[in-house]
């Protein structure tokens, strides 16, 4: 079974993707971007500076590489977007050896001194900084601390930040998204449409499959949200609680890592067709209803800890999303639990209808 047998999931066997069976095998499988294992190793070396000996050994965990000198760095390419915690082995370190890690989705932001922005989008593009791993480095297997999880990246840069050289091996990323699913490639649906006249006949298929994988990367453990207030410049922290239950669907793997009901308008139909994994959607919607304004019936614009308020459009998206969730799941039992609050939220909108029976939105985004 792909789902872990917690009582929460068992109470909802209708939602178990296995009940629907997997998609047939076919040429579309070549465009399934999900990794075969939840432990992923670098697929290539992207860039280097300074003296890195045997860098190629870090590809697919072949052996050890040595970084010599302060400011020497090597950038590893995981081949696809990944997210989770980096582990590596410190095979040989001096008392003063130290490293820093920087992360980026795009190769344009590969830098030994900064990651791409995930905490706050600053014009400098250097808000997050790097994860410093100071001396003394522990010998043997090491895993980055949970708060420093990066939700979305493809390139990892390892920098020697001291004059003393160090030898490392076994660099990997333990994927943190879709924590309730073992086989990330087990899709229940697929899309395949060739366009023989376009320069890349598989272009549409690639876009659709990339969207499906994006939704998987947005399906995260409930305790891995971006911290709000944001960490000060030079830091990031993804250890905030995102809702009332997990796994939960958020708007983006790297940022914001919060529930945004409007984004779900696109993500949830994709989720239904690709993996039919609707529990993260139910958890996101349930979080919105539990945070309804008890006086006005207004629903929040985003989930916690961001908890933005005041969007009539996103208020509607929670209501539409609830309809979509019921349409895809038939989960009447859950609808009954939120029905009182659903009607309060509808009454909130009814109170905004003007005499000409037009909806009067105070905020349209
Ligand atoms: C290690 O760092 C300490 C403190 O900065 C310094 O006193 C010491 O000389 C360094 N040792 C070596 C071998 O560089
Ligand atoms: C999140 O991580 C930061 C940085 O280590 C820490 O200060 C904070 O207490 C953590 N918060 C939670 C909720 O674990
Ligand atoms: C290599 O890393 C993997 C993944 O973190 C870990 O399970 C394994 O124990 C490590 N190997 C050694 C020899 O430390
Ligand atoms: C319904 O709204 C109230 C606030 O009026 C909230 O305390 C409660 O948790 C909500 N119920 C559900 C099932 O979301």
Short mmCIF file of C-alpha atoms in Angstrom, two decimals, residues 220-226 240-245 248 250 256-259 287 303-305:
data_model
loop_
_atom_site.label_atom_id
_atom_site.label_comp_id
_atom_site.label_asym_id
_atom_site.label_seq_id
_atom_site.Cartn_x
_atom_site.Cartn_y
_atom_site.Cartn_z
CA UNK A 220 4.84 18.69 2.08
CA UNK A 221 5.04 17.63 5.74
CA UNK A 222 2.95 19.94 7.93
CA UNK A 223 5.96 21.04 10.02
CA UNK A 224 8.10 22.29 7.11
CA UNK A 225 6.57 25.71 6.42
CA UNK A 226 8.51 28.92 5.98
CA UNK A 240 6.85 26.33 10.79
CA UNK A 241 3.50 24.53 11.20
CA UNK A 242 1.36 24.88 8.09
CA UNK A 243 -2.06 23.72 9.21
CA UNK A 244 -4.16 21.33 11.23
CA UNK A 245 -2.90 18.12 9.58
CA UNK A 248 -0.56 19.48 3.07
CA UNK A 250 1.35 24.52 -0.53
CA UNK A 256 6.09 30.55 0.02
CA UNK A 257 5.55 27.06 1.41
CA UNK A 258 2.08 28.09 2.64
CA UNK A 259 -1.49 27.13 1.74
CA UNK A 287 -7.02 24.41 7.65
CA UNK A 303 -2.76 29.40 5.54
CA UNK A 304 -0.58 29.75 8.65
CA UNK A 305 1.89 30.99 9.67
#
